[in-house]
PDB file of C-alpha atoms in Angstrom:
ATOM      1  CA  MET A   1       0.284 -19.897   7.593  1.00 39.00           C
ATOM      2  CA  ALA A   2       1.263 -17.848   4.533  1.00 49.00           C
ATOM      3  CA  ILE A   3       0.803 -14.103   4.947  1.00 67.00           C
ATOM      4  CA  LEU A   4       1.196 -13.168   1.301  1.00 79.00           C
ATOM      5  CA  PRO A   5      -1.920 -12.690  -0.849  1.00 79.00           C
ATOM      6  CA  PRO A   6      -1.620 -12.584  -4.645  1.00 88.00           C
ATOM      7  CA  VAL A   7       0.661  -9.688  -5.561  1.00 93.00           C
ATOM      8  CA  HIS A   8      -0.024  -7.391  -8.493  1.00 94.00           C
ATOM      9  CA  THR A   9       2.247  -4.681  -9.826  1.00 96.00           C
ATOM     10  CA  GLY A  10       1.511  -1.424  -8.037  1.00 97.00           C
ATOM     11  CA  ASP A  11       0.022  -3.056  -4.933  1.00 97.00           C
ATOM     12  CA  HIS A  12       0.518  -1.573  -1.486  1.00 98.00           C
ATOM     13  CA  LEU A  13      -0.019  -4.667   0.643  1.00 96.00           C
ATOM     14  CA  GLY A  14      -0.564  -4.806   4.368  1.00 96.00           C
ATOM     15  CA  ALA A  15      -0.082  -8.119   6.169  1.00 94.00           C
ATOM     16  CA  ARG A  16       0.524  -9.548   9.612  1.00 94.00           C
ATOM     17  CA  PHE A  17       2.751 -12.407  10.714  1.00 94.00           C
ATOM     18  CA  GLY A  18       3.511 -14.063  14.016  1.00 94.00           C
ATOM     19  CA  SER A  19       6.603 -16.159  13.373  1.00 95.00           C
ATOM     20  CA  ASP A  20      10.009 -15.782  11.762  1.00 95.00           C
ATOM     21  CA  GLY A  21       9.204 -18.560   9.327  1.00 95.00           C
ATOM     22  CA  ALA A  22       6.071 -16.793   8.111  1.00 95.00           C
ATOM     23  CA  PHE A  23       7.994 -13.622   7.301  1.00 96.00           C
ATOM     24  CA  LEU A  24      10.837 -15.495   5.595  1.00 96.00           C
ATOM     25  CA  SER A  25       8.407 -17.456   3.431  1.00 95.00           C
ATOM     26  CA  ALA A  26       6.437 -14.354   2.472  1.00 96.00           C
ATOM     27  CA  ALA A  27       9.585 -12.352   1.710  1.00 97.00           C
ATOM     28  CA  ALA A  28      10.997 -15.128  -0.474  1.00 97.00           C
ATOM     29  CA  GLU A  29       7.712 -15.483  -2.367  1.00 96.00           C
ATOM     30  CA  PHE A  30       7.464 -11.714  -2.824  1.00 97.00           C
ATOM     31  CA  ALA A  31      11.042 -11.602  -4.122  1.00 98.00           C
ATOM     32  CA  HIS A  32      10.374 -14.454  -6.528  1.00 97.00           C
ATOM     33  CA  VAL A  33       7.301 -12.762  -8.027  1.00 97.00           C
ATOM     34  CA  GLY A  34       9.116  -9.433  -8.340  1.00 98.00           C
ATOM     35  CA  VAL A  35      12.284 -10.860  -9.864  1.00 98.00           C
ATOM     36  CA  THR A  36      10.278 -13.023 -12.273  1.00 97.00           C
ATOM     37  CA  GLY A  37       8.514  -9.878 -13.456  1.00 97.00           C
ATOM     38  CA  GLY A  38      11.840  -8.157 -14.080  1.00 98.00           C
ATOM     39  CA  ALA A  39      11.576  -5.651 -11.229  1.00 98.00           C
ATOM     40  CA  GLN A  40      14.311  -4.506  -8.908  1.00 98.00           C
ATOM     41  CA  VAL A  41      13.564  -5.972  -5.468  1.00 98.00           C
ATOM     42  CA  MET A  42      14.613  -4.790  -2.007  1.00 97.00           C
ATOM     43  CA  ILE A  43      13.830  -6.738   1.169  1.00 97.00           C
ATOM     44  CA  PHE A  44      14.123  -5.059   4.581  1.00 95.00           C
ATOM     45  CA  PRO A  45      14.101  -7.827   7.231  1.00 95.00           C
ATOM     46  CA  SER A  46      14.490  -7.465  10.957  1.00 90.00           C
ATOM     47  CA  PRO A  47      18.258  -7.278  11.652  1.00 89.00           C
ATOM     48  CA  ARG A  48      18.304 -10.674  13.360  1.00 90.00           C
ATOM     49  CA  LEU A  49      16.744 -12.280  10.261  1.00 94.00           C
ATOM     50  CA  ARG A  50      19.168 -10.923   7.658  1.00 94.00           C
ATOM     51  CA  GLY A  51      21.299 -14.058   7.689  1.00 95.00           C
ATOM     52  CA  SER A  52      18.329 -16.424   7.592  1.00 96.00           C
ATOM     53  CA  LEU A  53      16.735 -14.456   4.778  1.00 97.00           C
ATOM     54  CA  GLY A  54      19.981 -14.510   2.795  1.00 96.00           C
ATOM     55  CA  ASP A  55      20.105 -18.278   3.185  1.00 96.00           C
ATOM     56  CA  ARG A  56      16.453 -18.631   2.131  1.00 96.00           C
ATOM     57  CA  LEU A  57      16.905 -16.481  -0.956  1.00 97.00           C
ATOM     58  CA  GLY A  58      20.217 -18.119  -1.839  1.00 96.00           C
ATOM     59  CA  ALA A  59      18.578 -21.541  -1.864  1.00 96.00           C
ATOM     60  CA  SER A  60      16.617 -20.530  -4.973  1.00 96.00           C
ATOM     61  CA  PRO A  61      18.767 -20.467  -8.140  1.00 97.00           C
ATOM     62  CA  PRO A  62      16.847 -17.555  -9.741  1.00 97.00           C
ATOM     63  CA  LEU A  63      16.995 -15.505  -6.537  1.00 98.00           C
ATOM     64  CA  ARG A  64      20.638 -16.405  -5.937  1.00 97.00           C
ATOM     65  CA  ARG A  65      21.407 -15.175  -9.437  1.00 97.00           C
ATOM     66  CA  ALA A  66      19.385 -11.993  -8.835  1.00 98.00           C
ATOM     67  CA  LEU A  67      21.346 -11.337  -5.635  1.00 97.00           C
ATOM     68  CA  HIS A  68      24.620 -11.806  -7.497  1.00 97.00           C
ATOM     69  CA  GLU A  69      23.579  -9.554 -10.378  1.00 96.00           C
ATOM     70  CA  GLY A  70      22.195  -6.815  -8.138  1.00 95.00           C
ATOM     71  CA  HIS A  71      18.529  -7.136  -9.078  1.00 96.00           C
ATOM     72  CA  LEU A  72      17.683  -8.297  -5.554  1.00 98.00           C
ATOM     73  CA  HIS A  73      18.983  -6.695  -2.359  1.00 97.00           C
ATOM     74  CA  VAL A  74      18.714  -7.551   1.334  1.00 96.00           C
ATOM     75  CA  MET A  75      18.769  -4.182   3.063  1.00 93.00           C
ATOM     76  CA  ASP A  76      19.824  -2.988   6.527  1.00 84.00           C
ATOM     77  CA  THR A  77      16.704  -1.704   8.308  1.00 77.00           C
ATOM     78  CA  VAL A  78      18.687  -0.174  11.164  1.00 67.00           C
ATOM     79  CA  GLN A  79      20.725   1.943   8.782  1.00 65.00           C
ATOM     80  CA  ALA A  80      17.634   2.924   6.828  1.00 62.00           C
ATOM     81  CA  ARG A  81      15.712   3.847   9.989  1.00 61.00           C
ATOM     82  CA  HIS A  82      18.427   6.123  11.310  1.00 56.00           C
ATOM     83  CA  ALA A  83      19.544   7.615   7.989  1.00 59.00           C
ATOM     84  CA  GLY A  84      19.029  11.359   8.290  1.00 58.00           C
ATOM     85  CA  GLY A  85      17.931  11.086  11.916  1.00 62.00           C
ATOM     86  CA  GLY A  86      14.742   9.706  13.440  1.00 72.00           C
ATOM     87  CA  PHE A  87      11.482   8.905  11.712  1.00 80.00           C
ATOM     88  CA  ASP A  88      10.616  11.610   9.192  1.00 87.00           C
ATOM     89  CA  ALA A  89       7.512  10.804   7.135  1.00 90.00           C
ATOM     90  CA  GLY A  90       8.322  13.352   4.446  1.00 93.00           C
ATOM     91  CA  ARG A  91      11.892  12.136   4.032  1.00 91.00           C
ATOM     92  CA  LEU A  92      10.807   8.501   3.887  1.00 91.00           C
ATOM     93  CA  HIS A  93       8.072   9.297   1.365  1.00 94.00           C
ATOM     94  CA  ALA A  94      10.629  11.044  -0.841  1.00 95.00           C
ATOM     95  CA  ALA A  95      13.082   8.147  -0.436  1.00 93.00           C
ATOM     96  CA  TYR A  96      10.555   5.632  -1.783  1.00 95.00           C
ATOM     97  CA  ARG A  97       9.617   7.972  -4.626  1.00 97.00           C
ATOM     98  CA  ASP A  98      13.242   8.512  -5.582  1.00 97.00           C
ATOM     99  CA  ALA A  99      14.088   4.807  -5.320  1.00 96.00           C
ATOM    100  CA  ALA A 100      11.235   3.904  -7.678  1.00 98.00           C
ATOM    101  CA  LEU A 101      12.362   6.604 -10.106  1.00 98.00           C
ATOM    102  CA  ALA A 102      15.940   5.317  -9.932  1.00 98.00           C
ATOM    103  CA  ALA A 103      14.778   1.763 -10.645  1.00 98.00           C
ATOM    104  CA  THR A 104      12.852   2.787 -13.751  1.00 98.00           C
ATOM    105  CA  ALA A 105      15.728   5.014 -14.888  1.00 98.00           C
ATOM    106  CA  ALA A 106      17.988   1.947 -14.619  1.00 97.00           C
ATOM    107  CA  GLY A 107      15.701   0.056 -16.989  1.00 97.00           C
ATOM    108  CA  TYR A 108      13.567  -1.902 -14.535  1.00 98.00           C
ATOM    109  CA  PRO A 109       9.769  -1.806 -14.942  1.00 98.00           C
ATOM    110  CA  GLY A 110       9.551  -0.860 -11.295  1.00 98.00           C
ATOM    111  CA  LEU A 111      10.699  -1.353  -7.721  1.00 98.00           C
ATOM    112  CA  TRP A 112       9.333  -4.000  -5.343  1.00 98.00           C
ATOM    113  CA  VAL A 113       9.945  -3.496  -1.621  1.00 98.00           C
ATOM    114  CA  ALA A 114       9.091  -5.841   1.261  1.00 97.00           C
ATOM    115  CA  VAL A 115       9.543  -4.494   4.789  1.00 95.00           C
ATOM    116  CA  ASP A 116       9.368  -6.015   8.252  1.00 94.00           C
ATOM    117  CA  MET A 117       7.690  -3.046   9.912  1.00 93.00           C
ATOM    118  CA  ALA A 118       9.378  -3.827  13.228  1.00 89.00           C
ATOM    119  CA  TRP A 119      11.813  -1.079  12.139  1.00 85.00           C
ATOM    120  CA  ALA A 120       9.274   1.242  13.772  1.00 84.00           C
ATOM    121  CA  CYS A 121      10.245  -0.247  17.151  1.00 74.00           C
ATOM    122  CA  PRO A 122      13.803  -0.410  18.566  1.00 49.00           C
ATOM    123  CA  VAL A 123      13.680  -4.107  19.461  1.00 47.00           C
ATOM    124  CA  ASP A 124      11.446  -7.066  18.688  1.00 43.00           C
ATOM    125  CA  ARG A 125       9.386  -6.920  21.881  1.00 44.00           C
ATOM    126  CA  ALA A 126       5.741  -6.067  22.353  1.00 43.00           C
ATOM    127  CA  ASP A 127       6.632  -3.385  24.939  1.00 43.00           C
ATOM    128  CA  ALA A 128       9.057  -1.700  22.545  1.00 44.00           C
ATOM    129  CA  VAL A 129       6.412   0.808  21.485  1.00 41.00           C
ATOM    130  CA  ASP A 130       7.108   2.668  24.735  1.00 42.00           C
ATOM    131  CA  ALA A 131      10.783   3.159  23.928  1.00 48.00           C
ATOM    132  CA  VAL A 132      12.235   6.528  23.000  1.00 45.00           C
ATOM    133  CA  ASP A 133      13.009   5.743  19.369  1.00 58.00           C
ATOM    134  CA  ALA A 134       9.776   3.908  18.602  1.00 72.00           C
ATOM    135  CA  VAL A 135       7.492   5.534  16.046  1.00 84.00           C
ATOM    136  CA  ASP A 136       4.173   6.839  17.310  1.00 88.00           C
ATOM    137  CA  ILE A 137       1.462   4.572  15.885  1.00 91.00           C
ATOM    138  CA  ASP A 138      -0.641   7.531  14.725  1.00 93.00           C
ATOM    139  CA  ALA A 139       2.320   8.923  12.810  1.00 93.00           C
ATOM    140  CA  LEU A 140       3.061   5.503  11.320  1.00 94.00           C
ATOM    141  CA  VAL A 141      -0.538   4.978  10.182  1.00 96.00           C
ATOM    142  CA  ALA A 142      -0.652   8.509   8.731  1.00 97.00           C
ATOM    143  CA  PHE A 143       2.550   7.797   6.806  1.00 96.00           C
ATOM    144  CA  GLU A 144       1.205   4.504   5.439  1.00 97.00           C
ATOM    145  CA  ALA A 145      -2.022   6.178   4.307  1.00 98.00           C
ATOM    146  CA  ALA A 146      -0.288   9.133   2.648  1.00 98.00           C
ATOM    147  CA  ALA A 147       2.150   6.778   0.895  1.00 98.00           C
ATOM    148  CA  ASN A 148      -0.638   5.430  -1.306  1.00 98.00           C
ATOM    149  CA  THR A 149      -0.127   8.239  -3.813  1.00 98.00           C
ATOM    150  CA  LEU A 150       3.299   6.704  -4.553  1.00 98.00           C
ATOM    151  CA  PHE A 151       1.586   3.694  -6.137  1.00 98.00           C
ATOM    152  CA  THR A 152      -0.581   5.508  -8.683  1.00 97.00           C
ATOM    153  CA  LEU A 153       1.899   5.051 -11.543  1.00 96.00           C
ATOM    154  CA  GLY A 154       2.371   1.339 -10.855  1.00 97.00           C
ATOM    155  CA  THR A 155       6.156   1.638 -10.647  1.00 98.00           C
ATOM    156  CA  LEU A 156       6.280   0.871  -6.907  1.00 98.00           C
ATOM    157  CA  THR A 157       4.991  -2.318  -5.287  1.00 98.00           C
ATOM    158  CA  ALA A 158       5.303  -2.858  -1.542  1.00 98.00           C
ATOM    159  CA  LEU A 159       4.594  -5.408   1.166  1.00 97.00           C
ATOM    160  CA  CYS A 160       4.413  -3.953   4.686  1.00 96.00           C
ATOM    161  CA  ALA A 161       4.544  -6.891   7.117  1.00 95.00           C
ATOM    162  CA  TYR A 162       3.523  -6.278  10.734  1.00 95.00           C
ATOM    163  CA  ASP A 163       4.822  -8.631  13.419  1.00 94.00           C
ATOM    164  CA  THR A 164       2.086  -9.432  15.942  1.00 93.00           C
ATOM    165  CA  ARG A 165       4.818 -10.107  18.524  1.00 92.00           C
ATOM    166  CA  VAL A 166       5.832  -6.433  18.260  1.00 90.00           C
ATOM    167  CA  PHE A 167       2.600  -4.567  17.519  1.00 92.00           C
ATOM    168  CA  THR A 168      -0.704  -4.938  19.301  1.00 92.00           C
ATOM    169  CA  SER A 169      -3.648  -6.350  17.369  1.00 93.00           C
ATOM    170  CA  GLY A 170      -5.274  -2.912  17.402  1.00 94.00           C
ATOM    171  CA  HIS A 171      -2.172  -1.261  15.995  1.00 94.00           C
ATOM    172  CA  VAL A 172      -1.877  -3.878  13.244  1.00 95.00           C
ATOM    173  CA  PHE A 173      -5.529  -3.459  12.271  1.00 96.00           C
ATOM    174  CA  ARG A 174      -5.190   0.320  12.003  1.00 96.00           C
ATOM    175  CA  ALA A 175      -1.971   0.066  10.031  1.00 96.00           C
ATOM    176  CA  CYS A 176      -3.505  -2.415   7.618  1.00 96.00           C
ATOM    177  CA  GLN A 177      -6.497  -0.104   7.113  1.00 98.00           C
ATOM    178  CA  ALA A 178      -4.026   2.313   5.517  1.00 98.00           C
ATOM    179  CA  HIS A 179      -3.262  -0.261   2.782  1.00 98.00           C
ATOM    180  CA  PRO A 180      -5.555  -0.798  -0.215  1.00 98.00           C
ATOM    181  CA  ALA A 181      -4.735  -4.521  -0.280  1.00 95.00           C
ATOM    182  CA  ILE A 182      -4.877  -6.615   2.889  1.00 92.00           C
ATOM    183  CA  ALA A 183      -4.022 -10.263   3.380  1.00 83.00           C
ATOM    184  CA  GLU A 184      -7.274 -12.188   3.944  1.00 82.00           C
ATOM    185  CA  ALA A 185      -9.414  -9.052   3.517  1.00 89.00           C
ATOM    186  CA  ALA A 186     -10.611  -6.579   0.896  1.00 91.00           C
ATOM    187  CA  ARG A 187      -8.362  -5.058  -1.725  1.00 95.00           C
ATOM    188  CA  PHE A 188      -8.650  -2.319  -4.276  1.00 97.00           C
ATOM    189  CA  GLY A 189      -6.343  -0.956  -6.927  1.00 97.00           C
ATOM    190  CA  HIS A 190      -6.050   2.533  -8.346  1.00 97.00           C
ATOM    191  CA  ARG A 191      -4.461   4.260 -11.309  1.00 97.00           C
ATOM    192  CA  ALA A 192      -4.648   7.685 -12.869  1.00 95.00           C
ATOM    193  CA  THR A 193      -7.430   7.979 -15.437  1.00 95.00           C
ATOM    194  CA  ALA A 194      -6.311   7.871 -19.066  1.00 92.00           C
ATOM    195  CA  ASP A 195      -6.567  11.641 -19.416  1.00 90.00           C
ATOM    196  CA  GLY A 196      -4.957  12.299 -16.029  1.00 90.00           C
ATOM    197  CA  ASP A 197      -7.966  14.123 -14.625  1.00 93.00           C
ATOM    198  CA  GLY A 198      -8.551  11.847 -11.652  1.00 96.00           C
ATOM    199  CA  LEU A 199      -8.327   8.288 -10.358  1.00 97.00           C
ATOM    200  CA  ALA A 200      -9.836   5.012 -11.539  1.00 97.00           C
ATOM    201  CA  PHE A 201     -10.444   2.348  -8.911  1.00 98.00           C
ATOM    202  CA  SER A 202     -11.049  -1.392  -9.039  1.00 97.00           C
ATOM    203  CA  GLY A 203     -11.833  -4.001  -6.390  1.00 96.00           C
ATOM    204  CA  GLU A 204     -13.384  -3.571  -2.958  1.00 97.00           C
ATOM    205  CA  ALA A 205     -13.377  -0.732  -0.431  1.00 98.00           C
ATOM    206  CA  ASP A 206     -14.644  -1.559   3.038  1.00 97.00           C
ATOM    207  CA  ARG A 207     -13.678  -1.087   6.686  1.00 96.00           C
ATOM    208  CA  SER A 208     -10.502  -3.159   6.297  1.00 96.00           C
ATOM    209  CA  ASN A 209      -8.893  -0.668   3.886  1.00 98.00           C
ATOM    210  CA  ALA A 210     -10.897   2.431   4.801  1.00 98.00           C
ATOM    211  CA  LEU A 211      -7.926   4.682   5.604  1.00 98.00           C
ATOM    212  CA  ALA A 212      -6.264   3.987   2.250  1.00 98.00           C
ATOM    213  CA  TRP A 213      -9.481   4.810   0.368  1.00 98.00           C
ATOM    214  CA  LYS A 214      -9.998   8.031   2.320  1.00 98.00           C
ATOM    215  CA  ALA A 215      -6.372   9.086   1.859  1.00 98.00           C
ATOM    216  CA  LEU A 216      -6.510   8.683  -1.910  1.00 98.00           C
ATOM    217  CA  LEU A 217      -9.735  10.657  -2.193  1.00 97.00           C
ATOM    218  CA  SER A 218      -8.207  13.319   0.057  1.00 95.00           C
ATOM    219  CA  SER A 219      -5.179  13.524  -2.248  1.00 95.00           C
ATOM    220  CA  PHE A 220      -7.220  15.073  -5.070  1.00 92.00           C
ATOM    221  CA  ASP A 221      -5.792  18.410  -6.164  1.00 84.00           C
ATOM    222  CA  PRO A 222      -7.659  21.144  -8.085  1.00 78.00           C
ATOM    223  CA  GLY A 223      -6.790  19.461 -11.378  1.00 81.00           C
ATOM    224  CA  HIS A 224      -8.507  16.225 -10.382  1.00 91.00           C
ATOM    225  CA  HIS A 225     -12.242  16.089 -10.910  1.00 94.00           C
ATOM    226  CA  VAL A 226     -12.995  12.468 -11.906  1.00 97.00           C
ATOM    227  CA  VAL A 227     -13.495   9.327  -9.814  1.00 98.00           C
ATOM    228  CA  ASP A 228     -14.062   6.181 -11.868  1.00 97.00           C
ATOM    229  CA  ILE A 229     -15.558   3.386  -9.761  1.00 98.00           C
ATOM    230  CA  SER A 230     -16.981   1.351 -12.641  1.00 97.00           C
ATOM    231  CA  ALA A 231     -14.505  -1.501 -12.077  1.00 96.00           C
ATOM    232  CA  MET A 232     -15.238  -1.733  -8.361  1.00 97.00           C
ATOM    233  CA  SER A 233     -17.141  -4.766  -7.119  1.00 96.00           C
ATOM    234  CA  PHE A 234     -18.019  -3.358  -3.683  1.00 96.00           C
ATOM    235  CA  LEU A 235     -18.092  -0.049  -1.832  1.00 97.00           C
ATOM    236  CA  GLY A 236     -19.074  -0.051   1.809  1.00 96.00           C
ATOM    237  CA  VAL A 237     -21.207   2.653   3.380  1.00 94.00           C
ATOM    238  CA  ARG A 238     -18.129   4.410   4.744  1.00 95.00           C
ATOM    239  CA  ALA A 239     -16.488   4.414   1.313  1.00 97.00           C
ATOM    240  CA  LEU A 240     -19.627   5.919  -0.217  1.00 96.00           C
ATOM    241  CA  ALA A 241     -19.754   8.548   2.533  1.00 95.00           C
ATOM    242  CA  ASP A 242     -16.136   9.526   1.773  1.00 96.00           C
ATOM    243  CA  LEU A 243     -17.095   9.838  -1.882  1.00 96.00           C
ATOM    244  CA  ALA A 244     -20.009  12.075  -0.892  1.00 95.00           C
ATOM    245  CA  ASP A 245     -17.662  14.265   1.167  1.00 95.00           C
ATOM    246  CA  LEU A 246     -15.370  14.674  -1.849  1.00 95.00           C
ATOM    247  CA  ALA A 247     -18.318  15.566  -4.068  1.00 94.00           C
ATOM    248  CA  ALA A 248     -19.585  18.104  -1.519  1.00 93.00           C
ATOM    249  CA  ALA A 249     -16.213  19.812  -1.071  1.00 90.00           C
ATOM    250  CA  ASP A 250     -15.753  23.358  -2.354  1.00 83.00           C
ATOM    251  CA  ARG A 251     -14.237  22.806  -5.784  1.00 81.00           C
ATOM    252  CA  SER A 252     -13.506  24.961  -8.805  1.00 80.00           C
ATOM    253  CA  ARG A 253     -15.069  22.254 -10.978  1.00 87.00           C
ATOM    254  CA  PRO A 254     -17.806  19.791  -9.966  1.00 90.00           C
ATOM    255  CA  LEU A 255     -16.749  16.208  -9.349  1.00 95.00           C
ATOM    256  CA  THR A 256     -17.607  13.644 -12.018  1.00 97.00           C
ATOM    257  CA  ILE A 257     -18.210  10.062 -10.928  1.00 97.00           C
ATOM    258  CA  ARG A 258     -18.025   7.342 -13.547  1.00 97.00           C
ATOM    259  CA  ALA A 259     -20.126   4.394 -12.405  1.00 97.00           C
ATOM    260  CA  THR A 260     -22.198   1.473 -13.610  1.00 96.00           C
ATOM    261  CA  SER A 261     -25.978   1.624 -13.582  1.00 94.00           C
ATOM    262  CA  SER A 262     -26.176  -0.569 -10.484  1.00 93.00           C
ATOM    263  CA  GLN A 263     -23.661   1.646  -8.681  1.00 96.00           C
ATOM    264  CA  VAL A 264     -25.657   4.747  -9.566  1.00 95.00           C
ATOM    265  CA  THR A 265     -28.568   3.284  -7.622  1.00 93.00           C
ATOM    266  CA  ARG A 266     -26.410   3.113  -4.496  1.00 92.00           C
ATOM    267  CA  LEU A 267     -25.013   6.596  -5.096  1.00 95.00           C
ATOM    268  CA  SER A 268     -28.538   7.960  -5.235  1.00 93.00           C
ATOM    269  CA  LEU A 269     -29.335   6.494  -1.820  1.00 89.00           C
ATOM    270  CA  LEU A 270     -26.829   8.950  -0.320  1.00 90.00           C
ATOM    271  CA  ARG A 271     -27.911  11.619  -2.814  1.00 93.00           C
ATOM    272  CA  ILE A 272     -24.421  11.726  -4.228  1.00 95.00           C
ATOM    273  CA  ASP A 273     -26.011  12.132  -7.649  1.00 92.00           C
ATOM    274  CA  ARG A 274     -27.125  15.578  -6.473  1.00 94.00           C
ATOM    275  CA  LEU A 275     -23.576  16.563  -5.549  1.00 93.00           C
ATOM    276  CA  ALA A 276     -21.642  15.233  -8.552  1.00 95.00           C
ATOM    277  CA  ALA A 277     -22.077  14.713 -12.260  1.00 95.00           C
ATOM    278  CA  ILE A 278     -22.671  11.036 -12.968  1.00 96.00           C
ATOM    279  CA  GLU A 279     -21.427   9.274 -16.091  1.00 96.00           C
ATOM    280  CA  VAL A 280     -22.925   5.815 -16.528  1.00 96.00           C
ATOM    281  CA  LEU A 281     -20.496   3.263 -17.964  1.00 91.00           C
ATOM    282  CA  PRO A 282     -20.916  -0.439 -18.759  1.00 84.00           C
ATOM    283  CA  ALA A 283     -19.858  -2.765 -15.963  1.00 72.00           C
ATOM    284  CA  ARG A 284     -16.261  -3.830 -16.511  1.00 67.00           C
ATOM    285  CA  THR A 285     -13.523  -5.851 -14.881  1.00 59.00           C
ATOM    286  CA  PRO A 286     -10.136  -4.403 -13.842  1.00 55.00           C
TER     287      PRO A 286
END
């Protein structure tokens, strides 16, 4: 079964897979979409799949050409994991930021990265999470959630693929909650508002991507005072509660929520309209 949902520039996708073939197919499809769009593409497979992935990519003339010309790279996850020492969320966050900046500086519209998240475990075994150099699942989920701010500009697109033979189902579910877009589940997108005073969201926010939604709202700094939800098709109760918490926070300037008339009705049910200024906009599509 394919693990790759439709990919849009700026997506932070979370997906699960349970076979080598599923990952190879998803990685090749991801690479094809990225290369076709002109992006620089990096794929981080499990070490034992590097050869198979190279063969799969090389079988496609456009991808073979991209490999030869340096637009597409098959990366060494072991080297990346141990570069600079053990897992360091801050260092890894900065590495993705810098890589996206380097790609745009080189003339690409952005950087696309697909990662077999088994790098967070020393070997491809379900019991590997108990090993010394495995990444604590709480730290991994926190990193994934915080990483969502890297996607605001739309210059970074990522697929984080979780192997169900390595991670437990509970760990995969939590990790995917930290991604705005989930294979076979809800997805939302976000960008800075046109005037840079907040974030504009589109799509759906529910339990499946709850940690990503909460992390982005929590990322608001004093200069951010607008949340535009007018392009959203669904907000679950938890998502609305997070929005209420943001509106109720001690702020130098009251929060403004841009919403459609039907959304305002739901906001009023939680009395969010008493905590924030509401601007009613026409319903729109992303």
